[in-house]
Amino acid sequence: MTISPVKKQKLPDSVVDRLLEVVRSGQFNTGDRLPSERVLAVQLGVSRASLRDALTRLEMLGVLEVRQGDGTFVCSPEGRTLSLPFQGLLRSLPQTAQDLLEFRRILEPEAAALAAERATPAQIASLQACLRQQHVTAAQGLRLSQDDIAFHTLIAQMVGNTVILRVLETLQQVMQDLRSRTLPGQYPEITLREHTRILAAIGNRSPVEARQAMADHLETVVRTAVETPSTSSKGAYDA
Ligand SMILES: [Zn+2]
């Protein structure tokens, strides 16, 4: 039996880890500005390019916000999503998009059912506002991706379960990255119709209908994704 030596960790990952330590050390609060890129690169002992790569990845995770010409600010020390290693694992899997969809089909119908039981009136109002925004976005001929992520995230928030929320947010983020790379276009009218049905079920406090509506929605997503080759210009469907 041969055991290969431990691979040296890629530098960008270690810069990300070190930056996360700095942000979470307690020296910085939400809204604080980090030292300039030049100063940070010197303090961390890395190149400006490695630092920028790490800043971009932490921005994607919602930990930092880079405002051009103004500096880098702390958004949320914990970030929106699960750890980079978990995201890295998902990204490295073959067939990731289909595997992610399958996992969402297991998780999200139950989340929708719990949301129907637990959502506050304010949360339902937020979901209605989100759906209205989707109509505006679709009418402008723009992709629904961001609004779609917001819609599913709001439902995950309604559950009031931190684990479910973090896992779903992370899956959404990874799916969004995959989708924007591989799947052009969409079928907005189908998305809007199915989202409307999900919202109605949650608003009516019907866990059974919410579970079914979400299951049907994700089923459509799977079917459409399979039918749509990545090279096709016909378009894919936002989940
Ligand atoms: Zn959706």
Tab-separated table of C-alpha atoms and ligand atoms in Angstrom:
chain	number	residue	atom	x	y	z
A	1	MET	CA	0.000	0.000	0.000
A	2	THR	CA	1.380	3.380	-0.936
A	3	ILE	CA	0.398	6.566	0.707
A	4	SER	CA	1.012	9.762	-1.173
A	5	PRO	CA	2.460	12.679	0.737
A	6	VAL	CA	0.145	15.399	2.002
A	7	LYS	CA	-0.276	18.048	-0.642
A	8	LYS	CA	0.819	21.487	0.303
A	9	GLN	CA	-2.249	23.686	0.749
A	10	LYS	CA	-2.801	26.035	-2.144
A	11	LEU	CA	-1.711	29.535	-1.256
A	12	PRO	CA	-5.028	31.295	-2.019
A	13	ASP	CA	-6.802	28.996	0.440
A	14	SER	CA	-4.326	29.787	3.165
A	15	VAL	CA	-4.672	33.511	2.475
A	16	VAL	CA	-8.462	33.145	2.721
A	17	ASP	CA	-8.113	31.240	6.008
A	18	ARG	CA	-5.710	33.828	7.419
A	19	LEU	CA	-7.967	36.704	6.374
A	20	LEU	CA	-10.953	34.988	7.979
A	21	GLU	CA	-8.957	34.667	11.197
A	22	VAL	CA	-8.160	38.374	11.066
A	23	VAL	CA	-11.786	39.356	10.381
A	24	ARG	CA	-13.087	37.082	13.135
A	25	SER	CA	-10.398	37.989	15.666
A	26	GLY	CA	-12.599	40.651	17.203
A	27	GLN	CA	-10.507	43.576	15.968
A	28	PHE	CA	-13.103	44.296	13.284
A	29	ASN	CA	-16.842	44.844	13.437
A	30	THR	CA	-19.411	44.837	10.662
A	31	GLY	CA	-18.914	47.955	8.566
A	32	ASP	CA	-15.253	48.416	9.506
A	33	ARG	CA	-12.738	49.092	6.774
A	34	LEU	CA	-9.772	46.752	6.456
A	35	PRO	CA	-6.255	48.142	5.927
A	36	SER	CA	-5.360	48.931	2.320
A	37	GLU	CA	-4.444	46.091	-0.044
A	38	ARG	CA	-0.825	47.225	0.002
A	39	VAL	CA	-0.645	47.148	3.802
A	40	LEU	CA	-2.580	43.866	4.077
A	41	ALA	CA	-0.347	42.155	1.501
A	42	VAL	CA	2.746	43.183	3.450
A	43	GLN	CA	1.248	42.137	6.799
A	44	LEU	CA	0.179	38.737	5.459
A	45	GLY	CA	3.410	38.269	3.506
A	46	VAL	CA	1.639	37.513	0.218
A	47	SER	CA	1.504	39.055	-3.245
A	48	ARG	CA	-1.162	41.599	-4.128
A	49	ALA	CA	-2.541	39.101	-6.673
A	50	SER	CA	-2.977	36.366	-4.034
A	51	LEU	CA	-4.562	38.883	-1.693
A	52	ARG	CA	-7.015	40.072	-4.347
A	53	ASP	CA	-7.988	36.492	-5.134
A	54	ALA	CA	-8.704	35.876	-1.447
A	55	LEU	CA	-10.643	39.145	-1.097
A	56	THR	CA	-12.800	38.183	-4.081
A	57	ARG	CA	-13.578	34.796	-2.585
A	58	LEU	CA	-14.490	36.295	0.782
A	59	GLU	CA	-16.651	38.843	-0.987
A	60	MET	CA	-18.474	35.976	-2.722
A	61	LEU	CA	-19.095	34.441	0.685
A	62	GLY	CA	-20.584	37.653	2.005
A	63	VAL	CA	-17.809	38.200	4.552
A	64	LEU	CA	-16.318	41.271	2.879
A	65	GLU	CA	-17.399	43.923	0.444
A	66	VAL	CA	-14.830	45.474	-1.899
A	67	ARG	CA	-15.888	48.997	-2.896
A	68	GLN	CA	-13.778	50.186	-5.799
A	69	GLY	CA	-11.753	53.237	-4.849
A	70	ASP	CA	-13.064	53.182	-1.293
A	71	GLY	CA	-11.590	50.088	0.332
A	72	THR	CA	-12.572	46.716	1.695
A	73	PHE	CA	-15.271	46.534	4.360
A	74	VAL	CA	-16.429	43.827	6.750
A	75	CYS	CA	-20.006	42.750	5.914
A	76	SER	CA	-20.563	39.759	8.129
A	77	PRO	CA	-17.680	38.109	9.995
A	78	GLU	CA	-19.477	34.750	9.842
A	79	GLY	CA	-20.391	35.141	6.190
A	80	ARG	CA	-23.586	34.088	4.529
A	81	THR	CA	-22.595	30.570	3.775
A	82	LEU	CA	-20.796	27.504	4.967
A	83	SER	CA	-17.056	27.157	4.974
A	84	LEU	CA	-14.915	27.374	1.900
A	85	PRO	CA	-13.728	23.774	2.320
A	86	PHE	CA	-17.346	22.613	2.037
A	87	GLN	CA	-17.905	24.753	-1.044
A	88	GLY	CA	-14.613	23.548	-2.470
A	89	LEU	CA	-15.699	19.945	-1.969
A	90	LEU	CA	-18.976	20.565	-3.785
A	91	ARG	CA	-17.249	22.351	-6.633
A	92	SER	CA	-14.743	19.541	-7.065
A	93	LEU	CA	-17.379	16.811	-7.427
A	94	PRO	CA	-18.226	15.593	-10.902
A	95	GLN	CA	-21.912	15.893	-11.797
A	96	THR	CA	-22.160	18.573	-9.143
A	97	ALA	CA	-25.186	20.351	-10.590
A	98	GLN	CA	-27.306	17.191	-10.690
A	99	ASP	CA	-26.132	16.097	-7.240
A	100	LEU	CA	-26.972	19.500	-5.822
A	101	LEU	CA	-30.415	19.415	-7.366
A	102	GLU	CA	-31.048	15.945	-5.965
A	103	PHE	CA	-30.067	17.125	-2.498
A	104	ARG	CA	-32.289	20.173	-2.812
A	105	ARG	CA	-35.181	17.895	-3.785
A	106	ILE	CA	-34.700	16.011	-0.531
A	107	LEU	CA	-34.350	19.086	1.632
A	108	GLU	CA	-36.432	21.921	0.232
A	109	PRO	CA	-39.912	20.357	0.118
A	110	GLU	CA	-39.632	19.646	3.868
A	111	ALA	CA	-38.278	23.147	4.430
A	112	ALA	CA	-41.271	24.573	2.542
A	113	ALA	CA	-43.664	22.479	4.665
A	114	LEU	CA	-42.054	23.767	7.881
A	115	ALA	CA	-42.115	27.304	6.477
A	116	ALA	CA	-45.885	27.005	5.984
A	117	GLU	CA	-46.201	26.145	9.685
A	118	ARG	CA	-43.712	28.638	11.087
A	119	ALA	CA	-43.477	31.735	8.865
A	120	THR	CA	-44.286	35.041	10.527
A	121	PRO	CA	-46.633	37.481	8.753
A	122	ALA	CA	-43.623	39.761	8.151
A	123	GLN	CA	-41.719	36.917	6.494
A	124	ILE	CA	-44.686	36.115	4.257
A	125	ALA	CA	-44.869	39.798	3.291
A	126	SER	CA	-41.153	39.666	2.398
A	127	LEU	CA	-41.744	36.617	0.219
A	128	GLN	CA	-44.603	38.426	-1.550
A	129	ALA	CA	-42.329	41.422	-2.148
A	130	CYS	CA	-39.647	39.091	-3.501
A	131	LEU	CA	-42.111	37.563	-5.957
A	132	ARG	CA	-43.232	41.017	-7.095
A	133	GLN	CA	-39.584	41.849	-7.746
A	134	GLN	CA	-39.273	38.688	-9.856
A	135	HIS	CA	-42.145	39.882	-12.056
A	136	VAL	CA	-40.343	43.211	-12.520
A	137	THR	CA	-37.062	41.471	-13.331
A	138	ALA	CA	-38.714	39.113	-15.806
A	139	ALA	CA	-40.602	41.986	-17.453
A	140	GLN	CA	-37.258	43.702	-18.008
A	141	GLY	CA	-36.001	40.590	-19.739
A	142	LEU	CA	-33.341	39.997	-17.104
A	143	ARG	CA	-32.376	36.700	-15.508
A	144	LEU	CA	-34.178	35.752	-12.307
A	145	SER	CA	-31.147	34.094	-10.723
A	146	GLN	CA	-30.566	36.570	-7.899
A	147	ASP	CA	-34.273	36.994	-7.156
A	148	ASP	CA	-34.636	33.233	-7.247
A	149	ILE	CA	-31.874	32.743	-4.690
A	150	ALA	CA	-33.534	35.379	-2.504
A	151	PHE	CA	-36.903	33.596	-2.787
A	152	HIS	CA	-35.547	30.207	-1.734
A	153	THR	CA	-33.401	31.773	0.991
A	154	LEU	CA	-36.424	33.572	2.462
A	155	ILE	CA	-38.237	30.232	2.679
A	156	ALA	CA	-35.201	28.684	4.387
A	157	GLN	CA	-35.230	31.587	6.876
A	158	MET	CA	-38.884	30.916	7.662
A	159	VAL	CA	-37.945	27.488	8.984
A	160	GLY	CA	-35.911	29.107	11.750
A	161	ASN	CA	-33.299	26.349	11.621
A	162	THR	CA	-29.741	27.648	11.294
A	163	VAL	CA	-28.371	24.391	9.875
A	164	ILE	CA	-31.009	24.210	7.148
A	165	LEU	CA	-30.516	27.886	6.341
A	166	ARG	CA	-26.733	27.687	6.058
A	167	VAL	CA	-26.766	24.493	4.007
A	168	LEU	CA	-29.409	25.792	1.592
A	169	GLU	CA	-27.675	29.156	1.219
A	170	THR	CA	-24.443	27.412	0.377
A	171	LEU	CA	-26.086	25.092	-2.139
A	172	GLN	CA	-27.782	28.084	-3.745
A	173	GLN	CA	-24.474	29.915	-4.022
A	174	VAL	CA	-22.659	26.971	-5.590
A	175	MET	CA	-25.594	26.333	-7.943
A	176	GLN	CA	-25.613	29.974	-8.943
A	177	ASP	CA	-21.925	29.802	-9.873
A	178	LEU	CA	-22.409	26.598	-11.855
A	179	ARG	CA	-25.538	27.912	-13.514
A	180	SER	CA	-23.980	31.175	-14.633
A	181	ARG	CA	-21.087	29.245	-16.166
A	182	THR	CA	-23.051	26.505	-17.882
A	183	LEU	CA	-26.685	27.368	-18.382
A	184	PRO	CA	-27.750	30.316	-20.492
A	185	GLY	CA	-31.282	31.694	-20.526
A	186	GLN	CA	-34.304	30.600	-18.557
A	187	TYR	CA	-38.031	30.032	-18.601
A	188	PRO	CA	-39.190	32.895	-16.383
A	189	GLU	CA	-42.908	32.269	-16.822
A	190	ILE	CA	-42.576	28.740	-15.403
A	191	THR	CA	-40.474	29.958	-12.483
A	192	LEU	CA	-42.985	32.698	-11.700
A	193	ARG	CA	-45.958	30.342	-11.869
A	194	GLU	CA	-44.353	27.785	-9.581
A	195	HIS	CA	-43.092	30.387	-7.116
A	196	THR	CA	-46.614	31.839	-6.972
A	197	ARG	CA	-47.986	28.405	-6.051
A	198	ILE	CA	-45.354	27.939	-3.318
A	199	LEU	CA	-46.064	31.375	-1.862
A	200	ALA	CA	-49.828	30.726	-1.858
A	201	ALA	CA	-49.362	27.433	-0.003
A	202	ILE	CA	-47.149	29.040	2.638
A	203	GLY	CA	-49.565	31.986	2.933
A	204	ASN	CA	-52.444	29.525	3.361
A	205	ARG	CA	-50.503	27.704	6.091
A	206	SER	CA	-50.715	24.472	4.169
A	207	PRO	CA	-47.632	22.305	4.783
A	208	VAL	CA	-48.927	19.531	2.515
A	209	GLU	CA	-49.452	21.848	-0.450
A	210	ALA	CA	-46.192	23.737	0.205
A	211	ARG	CA	-44.251	20.465	0.241
A	212	GLN	CA	-45.854	19.349	-3.031
A	213	ALA	CA	-45.460	22.735	-4.721
A	214	MET	CA	-41.752	22.862	-3.884
A	215	ALA	CA	-41.244	19.231	-4.949
A	216	ASP	CA	-42.939	19.931	-8.289
A	217	HIS	CA	-40.865	23.096	-8.741
A	218	LEU	CA	-37.573	21.275	-8.225
A	219	GLU	CA	-38.790	18.411	-10.388
A	220	THR	CA	-39.269	20.884	-13.246
A	221	VAL	CA	-35.783	22.216	-12.616
A	222	VAL	CA	-34.254	18.750	-12.851
A	223	ARG	CA	-36.155	17.896	-16.033
A	224	THR	CA	-35.299	21.191	-17.692
A	225	ALA	CA	-31.646	20.998	-16.699
A	226	VAL	CA	-31.413	17.506	-18.189
A	227	GLU	CA	-33.155	18.588	-21.372
A	228	THR	CA	-30.915	21.588	-21.791
A	229	PRO	CA	-27.407	20.846	-22.992
A	230	SER	CA	-24.936	23.429	-21.749
A	231	THR	CA	-24.122	24.420	-25.297
A	232	SER	CA	-27.737	25.014	-26.250
A	233	SER	CA	-28.893	28.566	-26.704
A	234	LYS	CA	-32.453	27.538	-25.982
A	235	GLY	CA	-32.131	28.309	-22.337
A	236	ALA	CA	-32.332	26.759	-18.926
A	237	TYR	CA	-34.473	27.291	-15.978
A	238	ASP	CA	-33.856	29.088	-12.712
A	239	ALA	CA	-34.691	27.001	-9.670
B	1	ZN	ZN	-37.226	28.720	-7.588
